[in-house]
Coordinates of C-alpha atoms and ligand atoms in Angstrom, one line a residue:
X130 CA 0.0 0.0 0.0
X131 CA 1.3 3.4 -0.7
X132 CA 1.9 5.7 1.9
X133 CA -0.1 9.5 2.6
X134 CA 2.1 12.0 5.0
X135 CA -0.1 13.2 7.7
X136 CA -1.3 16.5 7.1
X137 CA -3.3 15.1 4.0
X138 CA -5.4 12.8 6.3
X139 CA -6.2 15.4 9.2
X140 CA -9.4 16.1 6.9
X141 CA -13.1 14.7 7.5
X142 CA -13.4 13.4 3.8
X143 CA -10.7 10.6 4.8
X144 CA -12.8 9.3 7.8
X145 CA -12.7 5.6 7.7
X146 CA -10.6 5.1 4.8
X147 CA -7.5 3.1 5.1
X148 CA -4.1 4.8 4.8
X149 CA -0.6 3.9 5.7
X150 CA 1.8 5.9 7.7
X151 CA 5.3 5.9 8.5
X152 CA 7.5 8.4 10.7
X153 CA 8.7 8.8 14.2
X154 CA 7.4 8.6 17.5
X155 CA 6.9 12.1 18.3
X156 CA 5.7 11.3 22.0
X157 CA 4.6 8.3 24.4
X158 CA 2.3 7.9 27.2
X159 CA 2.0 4.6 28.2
X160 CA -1.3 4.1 31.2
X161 CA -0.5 0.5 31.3
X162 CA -4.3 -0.6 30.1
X163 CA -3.4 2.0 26.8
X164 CA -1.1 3.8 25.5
X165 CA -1.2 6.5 23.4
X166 CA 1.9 7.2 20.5
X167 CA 1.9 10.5 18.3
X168 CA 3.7 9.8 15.2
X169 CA 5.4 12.7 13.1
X170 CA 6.1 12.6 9.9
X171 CA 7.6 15.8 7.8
X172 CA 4.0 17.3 7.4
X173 CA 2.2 16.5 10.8
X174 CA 1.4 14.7 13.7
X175 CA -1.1 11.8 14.6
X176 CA -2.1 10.4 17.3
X177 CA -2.9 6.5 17.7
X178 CA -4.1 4.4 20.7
X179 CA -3.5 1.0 21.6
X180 CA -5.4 -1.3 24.0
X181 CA -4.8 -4.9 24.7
X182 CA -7.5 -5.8 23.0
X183 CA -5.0 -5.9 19.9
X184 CA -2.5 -8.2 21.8
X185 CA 0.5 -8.3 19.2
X186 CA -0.2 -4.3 18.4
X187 CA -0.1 -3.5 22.1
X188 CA 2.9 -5.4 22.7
X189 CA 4.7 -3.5 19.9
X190 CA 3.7 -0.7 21.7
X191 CA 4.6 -1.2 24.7
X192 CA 8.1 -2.0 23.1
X193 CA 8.6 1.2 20.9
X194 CA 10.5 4.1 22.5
X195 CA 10.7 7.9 21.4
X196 CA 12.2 8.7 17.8
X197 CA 11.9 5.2 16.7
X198 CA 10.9 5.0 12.8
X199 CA 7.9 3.3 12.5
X200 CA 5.1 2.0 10.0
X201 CA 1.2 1.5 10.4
X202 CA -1.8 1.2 8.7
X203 CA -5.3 1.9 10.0
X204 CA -7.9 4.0 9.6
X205 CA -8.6 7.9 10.4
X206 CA -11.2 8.8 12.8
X207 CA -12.3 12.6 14.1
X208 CA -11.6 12.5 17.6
X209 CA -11.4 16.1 19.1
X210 CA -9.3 15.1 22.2
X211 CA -6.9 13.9 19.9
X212 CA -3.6 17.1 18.8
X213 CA -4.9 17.6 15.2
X214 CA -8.4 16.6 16.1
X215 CA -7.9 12.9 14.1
X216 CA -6.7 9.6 15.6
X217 CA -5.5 6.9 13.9
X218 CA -7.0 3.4 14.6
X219 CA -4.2 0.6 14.0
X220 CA -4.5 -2.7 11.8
X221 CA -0.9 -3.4 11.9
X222 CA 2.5 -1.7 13.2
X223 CA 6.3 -2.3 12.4
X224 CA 9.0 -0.8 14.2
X225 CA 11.4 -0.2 11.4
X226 CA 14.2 1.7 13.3
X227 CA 14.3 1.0 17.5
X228 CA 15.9 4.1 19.1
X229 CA 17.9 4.4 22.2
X230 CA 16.9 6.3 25.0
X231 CA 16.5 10.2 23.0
X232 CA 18.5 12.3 24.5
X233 CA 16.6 15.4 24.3
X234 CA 14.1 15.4 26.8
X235 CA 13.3 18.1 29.4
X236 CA 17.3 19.7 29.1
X237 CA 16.3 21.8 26.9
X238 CA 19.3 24.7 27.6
X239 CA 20.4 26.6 24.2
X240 CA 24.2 25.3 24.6
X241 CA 22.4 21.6 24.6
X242 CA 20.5 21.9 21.8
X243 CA 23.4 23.1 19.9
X244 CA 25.4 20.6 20.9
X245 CA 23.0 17.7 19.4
X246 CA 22.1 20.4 16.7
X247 CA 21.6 16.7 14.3
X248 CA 18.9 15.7 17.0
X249 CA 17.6 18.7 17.1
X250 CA 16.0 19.2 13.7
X251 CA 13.7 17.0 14.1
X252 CA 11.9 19.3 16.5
X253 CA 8.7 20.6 14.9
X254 CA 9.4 24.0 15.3
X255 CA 13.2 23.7 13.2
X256 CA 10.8 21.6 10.5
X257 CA 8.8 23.9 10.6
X258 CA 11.5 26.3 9.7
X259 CA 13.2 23.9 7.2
X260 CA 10.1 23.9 5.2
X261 CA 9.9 27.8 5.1
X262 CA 13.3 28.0 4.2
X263 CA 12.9 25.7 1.4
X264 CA 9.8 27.8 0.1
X265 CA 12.1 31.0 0.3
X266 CA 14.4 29.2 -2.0
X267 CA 11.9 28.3 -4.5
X268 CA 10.3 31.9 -4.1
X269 CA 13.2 33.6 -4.9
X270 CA 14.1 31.4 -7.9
X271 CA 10.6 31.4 -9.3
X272 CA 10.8 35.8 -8.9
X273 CA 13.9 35.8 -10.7
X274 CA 13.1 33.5 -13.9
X275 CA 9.9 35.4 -13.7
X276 CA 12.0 39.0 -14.4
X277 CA 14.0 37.3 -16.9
X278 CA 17.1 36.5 -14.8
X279 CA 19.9 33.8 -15.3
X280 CA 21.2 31.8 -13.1
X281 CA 25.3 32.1 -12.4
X282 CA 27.4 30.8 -10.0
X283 CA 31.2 32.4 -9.1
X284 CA 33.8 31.4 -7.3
X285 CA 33.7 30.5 -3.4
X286 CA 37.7 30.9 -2.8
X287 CA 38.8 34.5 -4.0
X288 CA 41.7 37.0 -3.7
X289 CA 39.7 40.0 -3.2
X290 CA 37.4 41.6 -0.9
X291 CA 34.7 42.7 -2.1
X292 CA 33.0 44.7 1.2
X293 CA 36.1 45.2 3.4
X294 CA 39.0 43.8 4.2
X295 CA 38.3 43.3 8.0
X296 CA 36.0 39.9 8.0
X297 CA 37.0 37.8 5.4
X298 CA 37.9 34.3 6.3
X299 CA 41.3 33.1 5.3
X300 CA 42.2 29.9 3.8
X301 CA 45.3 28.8 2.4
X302 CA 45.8 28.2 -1.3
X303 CA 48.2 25.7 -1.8
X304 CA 51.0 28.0 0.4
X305 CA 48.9 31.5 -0.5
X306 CA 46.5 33.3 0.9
X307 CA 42.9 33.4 -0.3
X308 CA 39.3 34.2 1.0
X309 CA 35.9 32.9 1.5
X310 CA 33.6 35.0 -0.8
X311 CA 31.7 37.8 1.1
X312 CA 29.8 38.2 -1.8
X313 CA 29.5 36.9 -5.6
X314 CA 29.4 40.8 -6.7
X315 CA 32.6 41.5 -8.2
X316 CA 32.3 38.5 -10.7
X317 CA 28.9 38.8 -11.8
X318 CA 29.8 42.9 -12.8
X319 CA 32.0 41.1 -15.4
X320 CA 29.3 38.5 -16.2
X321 CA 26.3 41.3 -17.2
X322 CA 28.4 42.2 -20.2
X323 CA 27.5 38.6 -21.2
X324 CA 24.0 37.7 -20.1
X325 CA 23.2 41.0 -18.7
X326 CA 20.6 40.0 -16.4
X327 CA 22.0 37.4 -13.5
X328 CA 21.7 36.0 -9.9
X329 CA 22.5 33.6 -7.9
X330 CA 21.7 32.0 -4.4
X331 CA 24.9 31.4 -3.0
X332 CA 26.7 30.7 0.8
X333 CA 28.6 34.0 1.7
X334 CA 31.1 34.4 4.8
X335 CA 32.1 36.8 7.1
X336 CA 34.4 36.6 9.6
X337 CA 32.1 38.1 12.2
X338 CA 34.1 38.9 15.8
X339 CA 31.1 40.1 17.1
X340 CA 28.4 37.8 19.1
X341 CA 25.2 39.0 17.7
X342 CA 21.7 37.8 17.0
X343 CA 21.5 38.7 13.5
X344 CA 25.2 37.7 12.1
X345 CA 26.4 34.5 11.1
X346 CA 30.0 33.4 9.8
X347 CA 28.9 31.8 6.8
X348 CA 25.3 32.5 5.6
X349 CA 23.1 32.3 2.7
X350 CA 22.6 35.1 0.1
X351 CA 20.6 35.7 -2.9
X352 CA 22.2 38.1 -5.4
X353 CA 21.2 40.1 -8.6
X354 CA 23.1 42.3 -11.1
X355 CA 21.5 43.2 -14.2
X356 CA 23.0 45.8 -17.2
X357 CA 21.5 48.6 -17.7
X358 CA 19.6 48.9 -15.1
X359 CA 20.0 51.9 -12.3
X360 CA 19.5 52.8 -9.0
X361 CA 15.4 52.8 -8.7
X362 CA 15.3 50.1 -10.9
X363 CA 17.4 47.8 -8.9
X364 CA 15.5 48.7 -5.7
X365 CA 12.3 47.7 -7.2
X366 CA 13.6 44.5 -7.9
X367 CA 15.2 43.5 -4.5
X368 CA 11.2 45.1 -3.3
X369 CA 10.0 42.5 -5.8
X370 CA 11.9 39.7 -4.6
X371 CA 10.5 40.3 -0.7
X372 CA 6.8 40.5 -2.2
X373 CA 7.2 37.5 -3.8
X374 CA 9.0 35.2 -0.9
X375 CA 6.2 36.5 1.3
X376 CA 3.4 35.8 -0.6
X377 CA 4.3 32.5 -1.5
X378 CA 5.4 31.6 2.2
X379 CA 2.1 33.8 3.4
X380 CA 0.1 31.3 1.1
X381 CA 1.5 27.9 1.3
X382 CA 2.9 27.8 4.4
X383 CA -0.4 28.4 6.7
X384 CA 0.7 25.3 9.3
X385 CA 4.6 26.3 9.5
X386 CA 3.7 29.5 10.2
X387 CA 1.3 28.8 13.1
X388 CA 3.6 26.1 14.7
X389 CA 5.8 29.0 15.1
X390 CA 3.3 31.0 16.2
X391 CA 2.7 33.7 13.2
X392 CA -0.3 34.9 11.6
X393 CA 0.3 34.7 7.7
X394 CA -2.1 37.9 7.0
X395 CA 0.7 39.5 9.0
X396 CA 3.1 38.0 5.9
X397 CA 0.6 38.7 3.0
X398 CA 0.3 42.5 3.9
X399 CA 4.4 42.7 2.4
X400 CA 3.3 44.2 -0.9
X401 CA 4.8 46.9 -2.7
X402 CA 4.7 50.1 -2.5
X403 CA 7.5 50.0 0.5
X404 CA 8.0 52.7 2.3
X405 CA 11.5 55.1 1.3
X406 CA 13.6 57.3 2.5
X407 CA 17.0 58.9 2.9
X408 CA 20.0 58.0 5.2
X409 CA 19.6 61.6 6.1
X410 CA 16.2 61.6 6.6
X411 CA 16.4 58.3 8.4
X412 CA 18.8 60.1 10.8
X413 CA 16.5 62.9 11.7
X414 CA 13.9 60.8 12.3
X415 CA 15.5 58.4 14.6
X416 CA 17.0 61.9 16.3
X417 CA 13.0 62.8 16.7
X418 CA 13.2 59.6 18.7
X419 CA 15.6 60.3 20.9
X420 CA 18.4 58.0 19.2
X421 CA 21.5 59.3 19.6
X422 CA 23.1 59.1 16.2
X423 CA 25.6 61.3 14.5
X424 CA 25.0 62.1 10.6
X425 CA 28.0 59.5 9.2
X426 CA 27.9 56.9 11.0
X427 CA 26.5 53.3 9.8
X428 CA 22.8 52.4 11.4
X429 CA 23.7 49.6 13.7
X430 CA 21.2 47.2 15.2
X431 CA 19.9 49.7 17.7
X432 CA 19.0 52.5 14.9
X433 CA 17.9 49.7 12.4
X434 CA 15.3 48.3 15.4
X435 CA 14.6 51.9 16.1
X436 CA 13.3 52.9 12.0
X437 CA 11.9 49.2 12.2
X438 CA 9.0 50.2 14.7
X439 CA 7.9 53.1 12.5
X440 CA 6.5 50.9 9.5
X441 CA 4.8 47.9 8.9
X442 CA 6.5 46.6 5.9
X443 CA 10.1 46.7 4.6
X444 CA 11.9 50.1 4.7
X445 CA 14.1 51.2 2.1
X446 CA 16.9 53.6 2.9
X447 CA 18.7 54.9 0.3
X448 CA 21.8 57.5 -0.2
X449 CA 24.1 56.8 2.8
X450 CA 27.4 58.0 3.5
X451 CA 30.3 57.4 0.7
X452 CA 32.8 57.9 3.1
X453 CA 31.6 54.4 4.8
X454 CA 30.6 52.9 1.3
X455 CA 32.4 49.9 -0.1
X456 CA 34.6 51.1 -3.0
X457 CA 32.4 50.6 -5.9
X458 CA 29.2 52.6 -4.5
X459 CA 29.3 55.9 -6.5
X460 CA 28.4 59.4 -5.0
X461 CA 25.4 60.7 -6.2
X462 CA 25.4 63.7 -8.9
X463 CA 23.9 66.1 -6.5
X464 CA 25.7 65.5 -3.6
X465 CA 29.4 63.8 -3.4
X466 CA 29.0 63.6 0.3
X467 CA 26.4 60.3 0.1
X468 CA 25.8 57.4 -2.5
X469 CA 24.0 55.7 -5.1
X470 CA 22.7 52.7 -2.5
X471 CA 20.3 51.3 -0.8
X472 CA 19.3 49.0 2.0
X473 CA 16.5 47.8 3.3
X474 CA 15.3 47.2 6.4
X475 CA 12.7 44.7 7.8
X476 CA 9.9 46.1 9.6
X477 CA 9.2 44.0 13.5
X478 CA 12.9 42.6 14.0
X479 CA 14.5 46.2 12.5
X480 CA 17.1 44.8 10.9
X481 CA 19.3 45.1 7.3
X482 CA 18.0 42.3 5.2
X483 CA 19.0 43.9 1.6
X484 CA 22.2 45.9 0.9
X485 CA 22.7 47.0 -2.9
X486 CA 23.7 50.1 -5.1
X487 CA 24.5 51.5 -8.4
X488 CA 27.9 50.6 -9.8
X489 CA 30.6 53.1 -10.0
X490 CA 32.1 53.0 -13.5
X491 CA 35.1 55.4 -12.3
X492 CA 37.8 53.4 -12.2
X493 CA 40.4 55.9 -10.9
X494 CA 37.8 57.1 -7.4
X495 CA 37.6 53.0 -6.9
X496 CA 41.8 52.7 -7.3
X497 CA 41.9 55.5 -4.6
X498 CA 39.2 53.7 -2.2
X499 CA 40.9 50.7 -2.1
X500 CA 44.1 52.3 -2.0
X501 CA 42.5 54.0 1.3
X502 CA 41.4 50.8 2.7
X503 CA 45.2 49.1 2.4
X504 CA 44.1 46.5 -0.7
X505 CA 46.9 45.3 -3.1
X506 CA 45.5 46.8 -6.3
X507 CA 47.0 43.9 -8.6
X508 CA 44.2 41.9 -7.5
X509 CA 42.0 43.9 -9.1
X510 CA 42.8 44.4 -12.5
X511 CA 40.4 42.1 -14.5
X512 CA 38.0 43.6 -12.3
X513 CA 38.8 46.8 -13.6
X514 CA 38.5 45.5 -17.3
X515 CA 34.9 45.6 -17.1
X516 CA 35.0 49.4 -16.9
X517 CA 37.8 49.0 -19.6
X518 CA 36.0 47.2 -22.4
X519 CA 32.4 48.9 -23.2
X520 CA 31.1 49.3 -19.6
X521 CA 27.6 50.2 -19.2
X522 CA 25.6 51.2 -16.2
X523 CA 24.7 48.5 -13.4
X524 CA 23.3 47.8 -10.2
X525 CA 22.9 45.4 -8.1
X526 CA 22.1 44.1 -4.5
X527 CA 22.1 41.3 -2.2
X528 CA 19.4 39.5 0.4
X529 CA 20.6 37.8 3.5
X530 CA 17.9 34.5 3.2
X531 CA 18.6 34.0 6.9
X532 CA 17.8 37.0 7.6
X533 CA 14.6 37.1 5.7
X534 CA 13.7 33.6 7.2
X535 CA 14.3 35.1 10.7
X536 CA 11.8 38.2 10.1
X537 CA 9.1 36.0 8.8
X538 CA 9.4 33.2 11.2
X539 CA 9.9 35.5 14.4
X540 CA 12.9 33.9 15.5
X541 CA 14.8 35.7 18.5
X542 CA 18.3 34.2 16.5
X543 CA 19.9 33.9 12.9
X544 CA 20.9 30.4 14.0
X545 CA 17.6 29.4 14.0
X546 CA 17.3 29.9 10.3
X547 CA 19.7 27.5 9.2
X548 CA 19.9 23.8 9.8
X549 CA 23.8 24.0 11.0
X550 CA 24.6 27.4 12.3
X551 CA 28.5 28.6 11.6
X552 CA 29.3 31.2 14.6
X553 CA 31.9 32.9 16.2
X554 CA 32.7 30.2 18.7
X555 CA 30.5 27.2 17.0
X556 CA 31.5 25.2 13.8
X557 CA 30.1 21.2 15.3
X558 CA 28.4 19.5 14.3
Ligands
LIG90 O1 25.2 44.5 2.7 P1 26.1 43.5 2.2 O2 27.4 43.4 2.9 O3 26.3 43.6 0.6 C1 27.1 42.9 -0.2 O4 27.7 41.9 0.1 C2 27.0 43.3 -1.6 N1 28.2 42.9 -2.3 C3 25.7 42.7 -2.2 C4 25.5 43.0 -3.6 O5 25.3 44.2 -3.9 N2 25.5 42.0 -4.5 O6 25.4 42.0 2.4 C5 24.2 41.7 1.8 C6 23.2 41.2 2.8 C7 22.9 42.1 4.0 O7 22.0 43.0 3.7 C8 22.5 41.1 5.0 O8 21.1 40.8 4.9 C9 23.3 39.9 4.7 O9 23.7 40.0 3.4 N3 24.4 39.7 5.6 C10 24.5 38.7 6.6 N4 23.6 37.8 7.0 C11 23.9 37.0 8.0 N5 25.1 37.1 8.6 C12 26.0 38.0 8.3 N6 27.2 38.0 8.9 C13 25.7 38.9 7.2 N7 26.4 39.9 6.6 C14 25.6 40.3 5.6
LIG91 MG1 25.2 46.1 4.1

């Protein structure tokens, strides 16, 4: 017989119909004359009851410990007492897996639960993430082909930084020195003059000192660069690319999203238009607060929590400082003091989720940035062809999927949005 995941049973129509099931014991209370098993699967739980009525069943049961992998078939019956309001009457059940004694029961400390990280997932609340994050991957490639982007991939180990030279993770190269790709930006500015419209999902690493809540050492970004295209246009694509990974999670992922305790009209109300504004007008605003914020310096986590509690959707901020710009942001033409960029900022968690900007296409202004910031300028050549050989105006930007998953899921920490967090003191399992 073939087998149905849970969540398509928990419906009416399938009362008294028989189904198979497989999964893991989710939990076990055993009151001697019955005992009751929920079994999980990746879509649900169910609950089924044994009596000794059912002598080989019951035995089984009384045999079968937590996290074991199991099979049944039965049939489905309403039973409001039941989690899910179903329970599951079994014809026949087959321990496929016995498991030792689990060991995550009531300890249920953050250090612990890192340590047995593998355990762990099982959880329903880190499926439940799991299966957002897969949907977040599948929005954001279905939004891209959908705007007429190609996929590309660049290199992971590189000789240059592309945002600073401060957290890059060093690896050595057959006797040199080389770095873990903060970003996949620099390569895909030479790539547009090919394809001209391109992104990528990608890992990315920074070598983060600091212990935050929102920063991991090697994270997950989705990148775009397209030819052509300039400042406003690039904004309203990163703008698009939120839209769509909320709506789709918003829509068809109603039960993750309530395991973890969100209401999806909350998620469906991200639609464009997002509300803009400047770095300078950001400033002012957050002064009218009572932040205390000097014009020039970067919005850190406190300002970025402060602008988040003004809006209800995504903020864009554009035109920061150039003095605290990577080297390839350009200064706007009305005023050299602040550039052609963009972030945006999430609304609820107030944090950075998109950073992007126009290209500059001056090469000598980017030769005296990096010479500023202490890079070896021979690493950059080829990267300077692309202005060289027929440049053309581009943009670009990139989203931090963790992030993204962390806003929507309501998750206190980053690590939370990935399976097997990389931090600054964690790297096992
Ligand atoms: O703002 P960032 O540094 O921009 C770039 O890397 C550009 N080269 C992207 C581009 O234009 N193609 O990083 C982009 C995004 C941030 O907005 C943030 O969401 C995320 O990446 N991010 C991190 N996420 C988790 N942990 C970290 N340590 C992160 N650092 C950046
Ligand atoms: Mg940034």
């Amino acid at each position: 017989m073939d087998f149905t995941h849970i969540a398509e049973l928990l419906d009416t129509s399938k009362q008294g119909k028989k189904a198979s099931i497989r999964g893991w014991v989710y939990r076990k209370r055993d009151l001697k004359k019955r005992i009751f098993l929920v079994i999980r699967d990746s879509t649900g739980i169910m609950q089924v009851m044994f009596d000794p009525s059912k002598k080989k069943l019951f035995k089984t049961a009384q045999q079968v410990t937590v996290e074991s992998s199991v099979k049944l078939t039965g049939k489905i019956r309403k039973d409001e007492r039941a989690p899910g309001g179903f329970e599951f009457d079994p014809e026949t059940f087959e321990i496929v897996g016995l498991s030792d004694i689990f060991p995550i029961s009531k300890d249920k400390s953050t250090e612990f639960l890192l340590d047995v990280r593998h355990l762990w997932v099982r959880s329903r609340e880190v499926t439940a993430v799991l299966r957002i994050r897969s949907k977040v991957f599948e929005a954001i490639h279905e939004y891209c082909h959908s705007e007429g982007f190609h996929e590309t991939h660049a290199p992971i180990l590189t000789p240059t930084a592309c945002e600073s030279g401060g957290d890059q993770l060093k690896v050595d190269y057959f006797g040199q020195e080389v770095y873990l790709a903060q970003s996949w930006q620099l390569y895909a500015e030479t790539l547009i003059q090919a394809i001209e419209k391109l992104y990528t999902i990608t890992p990315a690493f920074r070598s983060e000192k600091s212990k935050t809540a929102r920063h991991l050492v090697e994270y997950w970004t989705a990148e775009m660069e397209a030819a052509w295209v300039k400042l406003d246009g690039m904004v309203d694509y990163a703008c698009g690319m939120i839209e769509a990974v909320c709506q789709k999670v918003g829509k068809e992922c109603t039960k993750e999203l309530e395991v973890l305790g969100r209401d999806p009209k909350k998620i469906l109300k991200i639609k464009r238009p997002f509300p803009k504004l400047t770095y300078t007008e950001a400033v002012k605003l957050l002064k009218k607060d009572g932040v205390k914020i000097e014009w020039g310096k970067d919005l850190r986590t406190l300002e970025e929590k402060a602008l988040g509690k003004h809006f209800e959707k995504p903020i864009v901020v554009t035109e920061f400082p150039t003095d605290i710009m990577a080297f390839y942001k350009p200064p706007t033409d009305h005023d050299a003091k602040v550039a052609k960029c963009f972030d945006i900022i999430c609304p609820e968690a107030g944090m950075e989720i998109v950073g992007g900007s126009e290209r500059s296409l001056d090469v000598k202004y980017m030769k005296d940035r990096l010479k500023k910031a202490g890079e070896d300028l021979k690493w950059y050549d080829w990267y300077f062809d692309t202005r060289k050989y027929g440049a053309v105006p581009h943009s670009g930007f990139g989203l931090g999927i963790e992030r993204v998953i962390q806003w929507i899921c309501g998750l206190e920490h980053i690590r939370d949005a990935i399976p097997f967090p990389r931090t600054l003191n964690r790297f096992y399992p």
